Amino acid sequence: MRPPLAIHQETYVRNRENPYFNGLLRVNDSSEDLNLDFDHEASAGSPSNSEFVSDVGDRVDERLMSEISEKSLDSTFAGSVSDVILEPLGQSTIWRVPKNSKKTSSASRLSEFNLSLEFGDDYVPAESISEAFVVTEGPNTLFGLTRPISKSYSLNKRKADLSKISLPQTAASFYNGISPQFEIVESCEIIQKLNAYLKDRKDDVISGVPGKFLHAVISGGVSDVESIASTIMYAFYLNETLENDQLCTVPVINMKREDLRPHAELTWLLDSCQIDNSFLIFVDEIDLSYYNLFGSLKIVLVNDQNLSTKQEALKEAVVEIFNSKGGESAYPWAETVNTTQDSCCTLVAEKFTLTSPEALTGQGFSRLLLAGILLHTGNLSSTNCTIKDKYMTTLLINGAGRFGCNGLYQILKYKMHDISDLKLTDILHKDFKKWKRVGKPDIGGSRSVVSFIGMSSIGTSIEQLLRHKATSTEEIKYFQRLEKLQILVIVSGYYDTHKNFKREILVSGESLELAKSLLSFFYSKVSELPLKALPYPALREEMKAFHVDKVTSRKNIERILEEFIGA
């Protein structure tokens, strides 16, 4: 009887490295050979019994990937604006601890271990993260940088509390976990250069802009996220592209500095973009009429076709209108650059893509423009959203960070309507408009009687506004006296628990007769503004609250108020 034949089985070792990935990582190290030698000991003529068909296919794919990797090492990207280079990192690691990092105590190692449970096994202490991962890009010609742009990342304790906001799930939150206490902050030279520009221009304004024209970039009457973002960024773009030593290009925020505090979405956005708002120039910090008096003022009007009523005397200084929203401008002598329905931030971002697209890779730089587009287009879902808005959003996607576009939009919308930390006067100041009404001459006939009517828009119900403080009605009257208003109209727009949109109005007159005069005019517009009284016994007799029984826009209510003023 023959002994059974010994079955010889070849040793099989499978290397799981991706040669194409390694080739990209080693693009800077030409001396290092790619180790693509897969150790198969079977003879070429007769494959081993233990070798499967799929393994043969793997070898073909591996050879193909090897060829692609080798070609990628030798190829040059001709015509590209910037070449992105990743410094070599370990394939399975996110952060790389520097070799000269100091040893830590057992207590600090324990705290780092606890944090690693939240951020993953690749956690690196905050003090070393800025050295751990650096991305460099090719030379930036527009901003005059003589060396590659670099970005650094640091782990900071989160300043704003976002735990109350129901953020949508993103890939970043899936892999890194939800981190309400800490955030990874990117810092890049573009934002540093933007802050330096804002500081230098403020210093120029403080010194009186000697020997130059004040080239003021300013928005129209509304100062929302889109207008402020486009004002800052378009001024920065003009400063870098206009070759004119006679111009001092300055962004002017068309609101008072004290009015910034009620806008939580603006303060959060500027802070998250690492823009120092102390370098910004607000309209109450510069006397534009002084420069206009001596003929040294040139105005670039952003995101509107006309100046606000208070600044109408400066209209002769308007030299450019950037992104007029249609309609005829009162300044035919000014050059109109755009008349599209695109977001103004979209058009500014387009300017950068044509001149210096690498600037948009900075997270803070792109987030400022992205936020303006998302709010203008209702997260790309409103009817005024254009194809260019959607396209530019994809180029600015890095600005959303780990929140994603949906998460960034939710944060901004939540901040816009969050009144928990605001005084009632701040809530009413947040979105406030004021009209002057010239009445009949007084008894002596020497002068006409001038009165003011104001409208505040809020994002909560009238009931919630009145429950904000026990003295809410007195606070409303105080705000009315502060603004010297004969009539104050508070317009509320919000979504109830069933996600139905509600519109409410509160009318507060200086006297009962003034309140009745406005209400009688409202009743004459019942087809446009059907009102249903709301029973709030705590209101004073010159205050009345109503529910609007029809979906009415805020613009329509403004128009009715202007008709009342004209009447």
XYZ file of C-alpha atoms in Angstrom:
567
model
C 0.000 0.000 0.000
C 1.432 3.298 -1.091
C 1.765 6.078 1.497
C -0.465 9.063 0.819
C 1.162 11.842 -1.199
C 2.148 14.890 0.812
C 0.193 17.914 -0.259
C 2.531 20.879 -0.722
C 0.760 24.211 -0.083
C 2.413 27.489 -1.102
C 2.663 30.295 1.370
C 0.355 33.171 0.381
C 1.054 36.717 1.564
C -1.219 39.546 0.441
C -0.046 43.127 0.619
C -3.033 45.503 0.975
C -1.210 48.729 0.210
C -2.745 50.797 -2.526
C 0.089 51.651 -4.949
C -1.810 54.556 -6.480
C -2.422 56.115 -3.068
C 1.189 55.622 -2.059
C 2.348 57.102 -5.342
C 0.410 60.293 -4.657
C 1.778 60.539 -1.149
C 5.351 60.102 -2.360
C 5.103 62.609 -5.181
C 7.773 64.701 -3.467
C 10.171 61.806 -2.809
C 11.544 60.558 -6.117
C 14.324 58.538 -4.457
C 11.899 56.219 -2.700
C 10.904 53.242 -4.818
C 7.381 51.971 -4.637
C 7.350 48.548 -2.995
C 4.960 46.673 -5.251
C 6.573 43.222 -4.896
C 3.814 40.870 -3.865
C 5.424 37.734 -2.431
C 3.991 34.812 -4.401
C 6.334 31.800 -4.239
C 4.417 29.681 -6.761
C 6.157 29.038 -10.045
C 5.098 31.044 -13.069
C 4.324 27.935 -15.094
C 1.961 26.160 -12.687
C -0.131 28.169 -10.282
C -0.651 26.774 -6.823
C -3.846 24.922 -5.969
C -4.434 27.424 -3.186
C -4.459 30.396 -5.586
C -7.937 31.579 -6.502
C -9.081 33.153 -9.720
C -9.858 36.399 -7.915
C -6.228 36.627 -6.816
C -5.111 36.493 -10.435
C -7.442 39.379 -11.131
C -5.988 41.225 -8.164
C -2.499 40.910 -9.648
C -3.700 42.368 -12.938
C -5.310 45.295 -11.107
C -2.178 45.781 -9.031
C 0.047 45.927 -12.127
C -2.367 48.400 -13.700
C -2.378 50.566 -10.584
C 1.420 50.380 -10.496
C 1.628 51.730 -14.036
C -0.812 54.527 -13.180
C 1.215 55.387 -10.090
C 4.503 55.492 -12.026
C 2.936 57.699 -14.692
C 1.614 60.030 -12.043
C 5.154 60.489 -10.755
C 6.486 61.531 -14.140
C 3.585 63.606 -15.393
C 3.307 67.349 -15.050
C 0.014 69.144 -14.717
C 0.511 71.777 -17.384
C -1.922 74.663 -17.323
C -3.174 74.089 -13.776
C -3.450 77.173 -11.627
C -2.068 75.609 -8.465
C -0.489 72.250 -7.654
C -1.660 70.810 -4.353
C 0.984 68.848 -2.450
C 0.253 66.655 0.555
C 3.198 66.013 2.823
C 3.866 62.268 3.250
C 1.825 60.806 6.067
C 1.273 57.292 7.286
C -1.474 55.610 5.317
C -3.580 54.713 8.337
C -3.014 57.881 10.342
C -4.699 61.254 10.231
C -2.314 63.235 12.428
C 1.459 62.798 12.738
C 3.118 63.639 16.062
C 6.351 65.641 15.586
C 9.559 63.851 16.473
C 10.593 66.536 18.935
C 7.333 66.446 20.892
C 7.875 66.461 24.635
C 6.907 63.603 26.916
C 3.735 64.189 28.879
C 2.824 63.314 32.421
C 0.568 60.370 33.234
C -2.300 62.749 34.041
C -2.065 64.522 30.693
C -1.738 61.174 28.880
C -4.925 60.056 30.621
C -6.775 63.170 29.442
C -5.483 62.601 25.911
C -6.709 59.016 26.091
C -10.178 60.206 27.093
C -10.227 62.626 24.168
C -9.053 59.884 21.831
C -12.230 57.972 22.650
C -14.124 60.873 21.092
C -11.839 61.750 18.198
C -10.451 58.285 17.412
C -7.118 56.589 18.026
C -5.282 59.133 15.895
C -5.868 61.991 18.335
C -2.959 64.395 18.760
C -2.693 67.060 21.508
C -3.837 70.547 20.509
C -0.407 72.087 20.900
C 1.082 69.800 18.252
C -1.700 69.660 15.677
C -0.590 72.815 13.899
C 2.720 71.044 13.201
C 1.093 67.724 12.405
C -0.732 68.307 9.154
C 0.196 71.010 6.676
C -1.179 71.407 3.158
C 0.770 73.601 0.775
C -0.413 75.008 -2.522
C 1.339 76.599 -5.462
C 2.285 80.281 -5.648
C -0.553 82.774 -5.380
C -0.027 85.536 -7.903
C -3.072 87.664 -7.117
C -2.204 88.119 -3.446
C 1.482 88.610 -4.062
C 2.687 85.677 -1.992
C 6.234 84.680 -2.931
C 6.028 81.290 -1.259
C 3.411 78.512 -1.291
C 0.184 78.986 0.686
C 0.127 76.845 3.810
C -2.687 75.790 6.087
C -2.406 74.602 9.651
C -4.956 72.933 11.898
C -5.435 73.232 15.636
C -7.800 71.662 18.142
C -9.631 74.337 20.112
C -12.400 74.340 22.653
C -15.617 75.300 20.920
C -16.709 78.862 21.697
C -20.337 78.666 20.582
C -22.821 76.183 22.030
C -24.316 74.240 19.120
C -25.837 71.432 21.190
C -29.371 72.869 20.843
C -29.234 72.774 17.040
C -30.400 69.571 15.369
C -27.606 69.286 12.825
C -27.982 66.748 9.969
C -25.642 63.787 9.970
C -22.559 64.135 7.768
C -19.649 61.876 6.900
C -17.399 63.923 9.192
C -19.671 63.362 12.189
C -19.901 59.643 11.303
C -16.135 59.112 11.317
C -15.104 61.608 14.010
C -18.171 61.545 16.228
C -20.238 64.472 17.448
C -17.990 66.819 19.395
C -19.855 69.636 21.174
C -16.806 70.620 23.260
C -13.998 70.755 20.682
C -13.528 71.709 17.060
C -10.722 71.454 14.522
C -9.880 74.963 13.294
C -8.114 75.648 10.028
C -5.835 78.650 9.722
C -4.462 79.786 6.373
C -2.544 82.708 4.953
C -5.494 84.002 2.914
C -7.500 84.831 6.039
C -4.409 86.319 7.653
C -3.916 88.521 4.611
C -7.595 89.529 4.664
C -7.324 90.569 8.330
C -4.130 92.477 7.585
C -5.907 94.291 4.736
C -8.854 95.241 6.975
C -6.501 96.505 9.686
C -4.436 98.588 7.250
C -7.521 100.188 5.724
C -8.880 101.065 9.153
C -5.558 102.687 10.021
C -5.804 104.664 6.766
C -9.286 105.895 7.669
C -8.168 106.896 11.159
C -5.345 108.941 9.615
C -7.797 110.615 7.206
C -6.764 108.821 3.971
C -4.169 111.462 3.052
C -3.588 112.126 -0.643
C -6.057 109.478 -1.898
C -9.680 109.020 -2.882
C -11.806 107.112 -0.388
C -13.070 104.219 -2.520
C -15.908 103.049 -0.237
C -17.608 99.694 -0.913
C -21.014 99.725 0.784
C -24.333 97.888 0.514
C -27.808 99.391 0.277
C -30.242 99.741 3.159
C -30.282 96.075 4.245
C -27.238 94.701 6.077
C -27.716 90.940 6.164
C -25.153 88.143 5.867
C -25.101 88.274 2.067
C -24.609 92.050 1.909
C -21.906 92.156 4.574
C -20.013 89.158 3.162
C -20.064 90.553 -0.386
C -19.054 94.027 0.865
C -15.953 92.688 2.624
C -14.904 90.277 -0.097
C -15.551 92.544 -3.092
C -13.597 95.352 -1.430
C -10.724 92.908 -0.859
C -10.906 91.791 -4.491
C -10.855 95.380 -5.789
C -7.960 96.260 -3.519
C -5.881 93.425 -4.959
C -6.818 93.834 -8.629
C -7.126 97.604 -9.200
C -3.736 99.031 -10.063
C -4.463 102.551 -8.880
C -2.359 104.141 -6.152
C -4.864 107.005 -5.853
C -7.621 104.778 -4.418
C -7.993 103.643 -0.831
C -10.538 100.819 -1.156
C -12.411 100.371 2.124
C -15.387 98.115 2.994
C -17.982 100.062 4.994
C -20.572 97.983 6.863
C -23.887 99.811 6.485
C -24.993 99.428 10.097
C -23.958 100.744 13.486
C -21.400 98.717 15.406
C -23.760 98.401 18.358
C -26.325 96.789 16.039
C -23.964 93.885 15.347
C -24.544 92.315 18.769
C -28.210 91.387 18.174
C -27.208 89.608 14.951
C -25.941 86.372 16.476
C -25.589 84.779 13.031
C -23.170 87.529 11.943
C -21.025 87.398 15.077
C -20.838 83.586 14.898
C -20.001 83.624 11.189
C -17.240 86.232 11.485
C -15.744 84.388 14.439
C -15.859 80.975 12.742
C -14.225 82.514 9.646
C -11.498 83.991 11.930
C -12.254 87.541 10.784
C -11.498 90.108 13.473
C -14.550 92.401 13.557
C -12.548 95.055 15.420
C -10.855 95.748 12.060
C -14.192 96.341 10.318
C -15.435 99.888 9.691
C -19.110 100.499 10.441
C -21.111 103.375 9.026
C -21.190 105.227 12.361
C -17.358 105.139 12.527
C -16.687 107.080 9.316
C -18.062 110.398 8.052
C -18.655 109.772 4.359
C -20.191 113.226 3.911
C -16.857 114.805 4.907
C -15.031 113.110 2.020
C -17.936 113.876 -0.313
C -17.749 117.574 0.618
C -14.161 117.803 -0.632
C -14.768 115.642 -3.713
C -12.589 112.753 -2.584
C -15.351 110.120 -2.223
C -16.056 107.330 -4.703
C -18.777 104.787 -3.815
C -19.179 101.210 -5.041
C -22.761 100.157 -4.293
C -23.079 96.427 -3.601
C -26.187 94.234 -3.818
C -28.647 97.064 -4.467
C -29.460 99.669 -7.091
C -29.981 102.628 -4.731
C -28.446 103.976 -1.545
C -30.474 104.079 1.646
C -32.600 107.146 2.339
C -30.122 108.450 4.910
C -27.272 108.339 2.370
C -29.157 109.730 -0.627
C -27.107 112.951 -0.430
C -24.033 110.915 -1.442
C -25.532 109.685 -4.719
C -23.257 111.870 -6.900
C -20.273 109.889 -5.590
C -21.575 106.519 -6.832
C -19.211 105.270 -9.558
C -20.110 101.563 -9.690
C -23.131 99.371 -8.949
C -22.213 95.721 -8.393
C -25.077 93.248 -8.799
C -28.148 95.410 -9.085
C -31.229 93.254 -8.516
C -33.059 94.669 -11.511
C -35.118 97.778 -11.864
C -33.951 101.189 -12.915
C -31.187 102.795 -10.923
C -31.391 106.424 -9.890
C -27.723 106.815 -10.832
C -27.438 106.415 -14.639
C -23.900 107.832 -14.620
C -22.597 104.885 -12.587
C -21.171 101.774 -14.221
C -23.394 98.754 -13.589
C -21.290 95.609 -13.422
C -24.007 92.959 -13.014
C -27.802 92.876 -13.248
C -28.415 89.146 -12.720
C -30.561 87.344 -10.176
C -27.539 85.432 -8.870
C -26.494 85.851 -5.279
C -24.042 88.712 -4.871
C -21.677 86.316 -3.064
C -21.853 84.023 -6.104
C -20.656 86.821 -8.363
C -17.843 87.777 -5.981
C -16.733 84.143 -5.764
C -16.776 84.005 -9.557
C -14.367 86.954 -9.629
C -11.915 85.015 -7.456
C -12.221 81.843 -9.557
C -11.170 83.784 -12.638
C -8.187 85.473 -10.990
C -7.049 83.441 -7.994
C -9.069 80.238 -7.432
C -6.616 78.942 -4.826
C -7.893 81.646 -2.466
C -11.224 79.800 -2.253
C -9.547 76.717 -0.755
C -9.273 78.483 2.596
C -12.113 77.304 4.823
C -12.830 80.635 6.498
C -12.437 82.531 3.247
C -14.899 80.315 1.378
C -17.317 79.986 4.338
C -18.083 83.702 4.339
C -19.164 83.594 0.699
C -20.915 80.234 1.041
C -23.030 81.477 3.955
C -24.277 84.403 1.882
C -25.283 82.104 -0.986
C -27.084 79.602 1.263
C -29.131 82.290 3.028
C -29.943 84.091 -0.231
C -31.187 80.896 -1.890
C -32.828 79.228 1.136
C -30.247 76.446 1.098
C -30.445 76.265 -2.714
C -34.180 75.475 -2.607
C -35.885 78.821 -3.273
C -37.202 79.918 -6.645
C -34.542 82.635 -6.962
C -31.719 80.061 -6.815
C -29.838 80.002 -10.122
C -27.644 77.400 -11.777
C -24.613 79.598 -11.105
C -25.508 79.689 -7.376
C -25.518 75.888 -7.255
C -22.313 75.597 -9.257
C -20.438 78.089 -7.092
C -21.629 76.289 -3.951
C -19.782 73.172 -5.075
C -16.569 75.205 -5.435
C -17.017 76.668 -1.934
C -17.976 73.372 -0.278
C -14.831 73.360 1.889
C -16.281 76.362 3.719
C -19.058 74.195 5.179
C -16.500 72.116 7.050
C -17.749 69.104 8.951
C -21.239 70.627 9.190
C -21.931 70.227 5.478
C -24.024 72.790 3.592
C -27.209 71.680 5.339
C -25.603 71.926 8.766
C -24.087 75.359 8.090
C -27.475 76.610 6.884
C -29.216 75.214 9.998
C -26.710 76.946 12.298
C -27.170 80.309 10.570
C -30.973 80.050 10.602
C -30.992 79.045 14.266
C -28.730 81.945 15.185
C -30.960 84.360 13.261
C -34.029 83.442 15.323
C -32.395 82.725 18.680
C -33.421 85.497 21.087
C -32.676 83.721 24.368
C -29.602 85.850 25.140
C -30.935 89.181 23.811
C -32.698 92.068 25.452
C -36.086 92.977 24.022
C -34.745 96.248 22.627
C -32.007 94.258 20.844
C -34.662 91.954 19.370
C -36.607 94.912 17.997
C -33.420 96.562 16.695
C -32.309 93.408 14.901
C -34.390 93.961 11.749
C -35.740 97.504 12.014
C -36.854 100.080 9.440
C -37.871 103.665 10.014
C -39.880 106.134 7.882
C -40.309 109.870 8.234
C -43.809 111.310 7.885
C -44.297 115.027 7.177
C -47.729 116.193 8.307
C -49.684 119.441 8.128
C -48.119 122.681 9.439
C -48.526 123.410 13.124
C -50.902 126.032 14.537
C -48.479 128.900 13.913
C -47.923 127.694 10.355
C -44.167 128.129 10.733
C -43.153 124.526 10.048
C -44.594 121.147 9.210
C -45.047 118.434 11.812
C -42.561 115.587 11.351
C -43.246 112.147 12.807
C -41.611 108.744 12.511
C -43.089 105.301 11.940
C -41.039 102.163 12.508
C -41.352 98.458 11.697
C -39.504 95.641 13.469
C -39.459 92.118 12.040
C -39.022 89.171 14.403
C -38.836 85.420 13.903
C -40.964 84.390 16.888
C -44.631 84.648 17.806
C -46.057 87.745 19.500
C -46.896 85.572 22.510
C -43.276 84.437 22.862
C -42.086 88.027 22.505
C -44.395 89.166 25.317
C -43.236 86.265 27.508
C -39.580 87.181 26.954
C -39.692 89.368 30.075
C -42.289 90.299 32.652
C -41.899 93.955 31.595
C -42.105 93.355 27.840
C -44.828 95.944 27.209
C -42.811 98.606 29.049
C -39.724 97.601 27.035
C -41.704 98.057 23.808
C -42.756 101.552 24.880
C -39.162 102.340 25.888
C -37.944 101.285 22.424
C -40.636 103.462 20.875
C -39.515 106.530 22.852
C -35.857 105.748 22.104
C -36.499 105.828 18.346
C -39.003 108.722 18.642
C -41.738 106.691 16.972
C -45.369 107.739 16.917
C -46.312 104.291 15.653
C -44.406 101.006 15.938
C -45.454 97.930 13.955
C -43.965 94.578 15.015
C -44.249 91.981 12.230
C -43.855 88.355 13.323
C -43.139 85.453 10.982
C -42.549 81.948 12.346
C -43.383 78.253 11.958
C -45.644 76.574 14.510
C -45.222 73.043 15.889
C -46.949 71.610 12.796
C -44.463 73.464 10.540
C -47.142 75.834 9.289
C -46.033 79.404 8.617
C -47.762 82.051 10.736
C -47.823 85.826 10.338
C -48.777 88.119 13.239
C -48.756 91.881 13.801
C -48.574 94.037 16.906
C -49.396 97.750 16.575
C -48.240 100.161 19.283
C -49.201 103.818 19.016
C -47.902 106.783 20.956
C -51.577 107.331 21.799
C -54.810 105.407 21.310
C -55.894 107.788 18.509
C -52.706 107.162 16.493
C -53.124 103.394 16.841
C -56.739 103.620 15.676
C -55.787 105.722 12.646
C -53.338 103.043 11.423
C -55.754 100.188 12.159
C -58.561 101.863 10.213
C -56.190 102.090 7.233
C -55.316 98.401 7.650
C -59.032 97.512 7.694
C -59.442 99.307 4.356
C -56.866 96.853 2.930
C -58.704 93.767 4.148
C -58.269 91.924 0.836
C -54.480 92.208 1.145
C -54.163 92.168 4.924
C -57.046 90.286 6.634
C -56.617 90.696 10.400
C -57.979 88.598 13.253
C -57.614 90.007 16.772
C -55.500 88.073 19.291
C -56.629 88.260 22.937
C -53.688 89.387 25.062
C -55.091 91.064 28.199
C -51.631 92.223 29.327
C -51.417 94.703 26.430
C -51.929 98.386 27.010
C -54.922 100.098 25.416
C -52.800 101.673 22.648
C -51.431 98.228 21.711
C -53.303 95.723 19.549
C -52.200 92.268 18.326
C -53.538 90.430 15.270
C -53.133 87.229 13.332
C -52.938 87.661 9.553
C -55.388 85.210 7.959
C -53.493 85.167 4.691
C -49.932 84.340 3.697
C -48.608 87.884 3.364
C -45.028 88.825 2.674
C -43.173 91.323 4.800
C -42.543 93.424 1.697
C -46.298 93.724 1.192
C -46.751 95.003 4.736
C -43.955 97.531 4.143
C -45.735 98.740 1.008
C -49.023 99.205 2.893
C -47.188 101.173 5.595
C -45.612 103.412 2.943
C -49.077 104.026 1.475
C -50.304 105.043 4.928
C -47.368 107.433 5.299
C -48.099 108.947 1.901
C -51.776 109.356 2.746
